Short mmCIF file of C-alpha atoms in Angstrom, two decimals:
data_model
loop_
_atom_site.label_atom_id
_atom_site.label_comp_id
_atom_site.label_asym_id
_atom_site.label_seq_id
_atom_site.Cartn_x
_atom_site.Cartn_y
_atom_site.Cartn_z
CA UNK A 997 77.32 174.54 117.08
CA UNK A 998 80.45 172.67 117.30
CA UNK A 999 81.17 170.19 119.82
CA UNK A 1000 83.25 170.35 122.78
CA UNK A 1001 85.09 167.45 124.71
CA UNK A 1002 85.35 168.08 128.71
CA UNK A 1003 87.39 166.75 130.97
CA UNK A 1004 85.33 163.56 131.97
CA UNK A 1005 87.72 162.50 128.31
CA UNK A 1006 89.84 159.38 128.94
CA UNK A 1007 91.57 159.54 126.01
CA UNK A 1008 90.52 156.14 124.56
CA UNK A 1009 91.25 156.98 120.86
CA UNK A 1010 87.56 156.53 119.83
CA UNK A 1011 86.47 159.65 118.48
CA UNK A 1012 89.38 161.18 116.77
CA UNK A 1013 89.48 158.20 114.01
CA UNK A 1014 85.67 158.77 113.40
CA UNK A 1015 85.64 162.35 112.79
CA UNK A 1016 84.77 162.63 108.79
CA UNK A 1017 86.22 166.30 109.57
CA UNK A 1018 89.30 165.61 110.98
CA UNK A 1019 88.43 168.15 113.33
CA UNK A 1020 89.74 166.26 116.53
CA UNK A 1021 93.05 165.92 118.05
CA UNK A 1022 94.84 165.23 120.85
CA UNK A 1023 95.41 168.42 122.84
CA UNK A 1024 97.87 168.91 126.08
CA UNK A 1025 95.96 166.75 128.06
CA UNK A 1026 92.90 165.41 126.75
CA UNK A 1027 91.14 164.99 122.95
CA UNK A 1028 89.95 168.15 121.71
CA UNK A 1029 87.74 169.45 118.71
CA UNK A 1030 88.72 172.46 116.33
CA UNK A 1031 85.49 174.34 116.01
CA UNK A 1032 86.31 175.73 112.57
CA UNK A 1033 86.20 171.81 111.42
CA UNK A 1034 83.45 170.61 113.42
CA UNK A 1035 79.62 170.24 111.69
CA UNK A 1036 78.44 168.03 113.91
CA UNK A 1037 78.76 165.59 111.41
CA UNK A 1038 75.97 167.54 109.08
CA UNK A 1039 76.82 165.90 105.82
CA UNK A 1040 77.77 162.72 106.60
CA UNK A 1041 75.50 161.17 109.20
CA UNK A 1042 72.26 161.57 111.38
CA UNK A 1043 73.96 162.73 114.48
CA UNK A 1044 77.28 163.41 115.56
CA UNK A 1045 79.64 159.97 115.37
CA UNK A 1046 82.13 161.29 118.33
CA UNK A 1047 79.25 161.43 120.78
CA UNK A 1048 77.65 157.48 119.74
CA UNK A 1049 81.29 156.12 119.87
CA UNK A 1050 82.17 157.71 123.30
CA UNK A 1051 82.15 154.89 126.01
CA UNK A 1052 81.40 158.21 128.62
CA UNK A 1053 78.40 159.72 129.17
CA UNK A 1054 77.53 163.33 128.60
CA UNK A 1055 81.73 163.76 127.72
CA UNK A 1056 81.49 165.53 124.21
CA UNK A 1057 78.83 168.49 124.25
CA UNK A 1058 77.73 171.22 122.20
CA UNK A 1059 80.64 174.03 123.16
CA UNK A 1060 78.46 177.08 124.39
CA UNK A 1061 80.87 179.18 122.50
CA UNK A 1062 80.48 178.38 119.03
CA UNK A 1063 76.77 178.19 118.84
CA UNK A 1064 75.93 177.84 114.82
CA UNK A 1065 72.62 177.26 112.78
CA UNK A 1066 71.80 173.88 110.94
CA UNK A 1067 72.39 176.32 107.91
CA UNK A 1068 75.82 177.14 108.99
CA UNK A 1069 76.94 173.76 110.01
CA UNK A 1070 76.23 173.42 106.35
CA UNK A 1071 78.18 175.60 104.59
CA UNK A 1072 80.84 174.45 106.28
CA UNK A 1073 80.76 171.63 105.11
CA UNK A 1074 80.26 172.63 101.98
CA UNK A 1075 83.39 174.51 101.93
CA UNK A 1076 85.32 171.25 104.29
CA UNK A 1077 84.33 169.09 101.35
CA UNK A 1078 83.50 171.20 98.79
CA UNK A 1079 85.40 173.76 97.56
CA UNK A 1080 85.46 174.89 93.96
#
C-alpha cells in the first residue's frame, strides 16, 4: 500500500526531506506521495518515517487505491534501490 497525504496537510516541510524514496513532493496545493515510489518505508525502517514526523494526526494514510502486499512493497524497493 502506498501512502496518501489528505488535506488536513499544512505543508510544514517535514515529510518530504525524510522520505528515503523520494517519493514526496509538493503538489498544487498540498505535499503529495508518488505511489510508484512509496514502500512505506519497507527497507529502511520499522514503520513509515512521513507518518512519525507529521505534527497532524491521522494526515498521511494508507491511499485505498494502491493497496500492495508486504511482498510487493518489497520488490519495489528492491528495484528503487536495487537495480542490477
Amino acid at each position: 500500500m502506498a501512502l496518501l497525504i489528505t488535506h488536513k496537510c499544512i505543508n510544514c516541510d517535514m515529510c518530504e526531506p525524510e522520505c528515503p524514496n523520494q517519493a514526496i513532493s509538493m503538489g498544487n496545493d498540498i505535499y503529495e506521495i508518488d505511489s510508484d515510489r512509496c514502500t512505506e518505508c519497507v527497507g529502511h525502517y520499522d514503520k513509515p518515517t512521513c507518518q512519525s514526523v507529521c505534527p497532524i494526526d491521522n494526515t498521511i494514510i494508507i491511499n485505498p487505491q494502491h493497496t500492495e502486499t508486504n511482498e510487493q512493497l518489497w520488490d519495489k524497493f528492491v528495484v528503487l534501490h536495487h537495480a542490477v
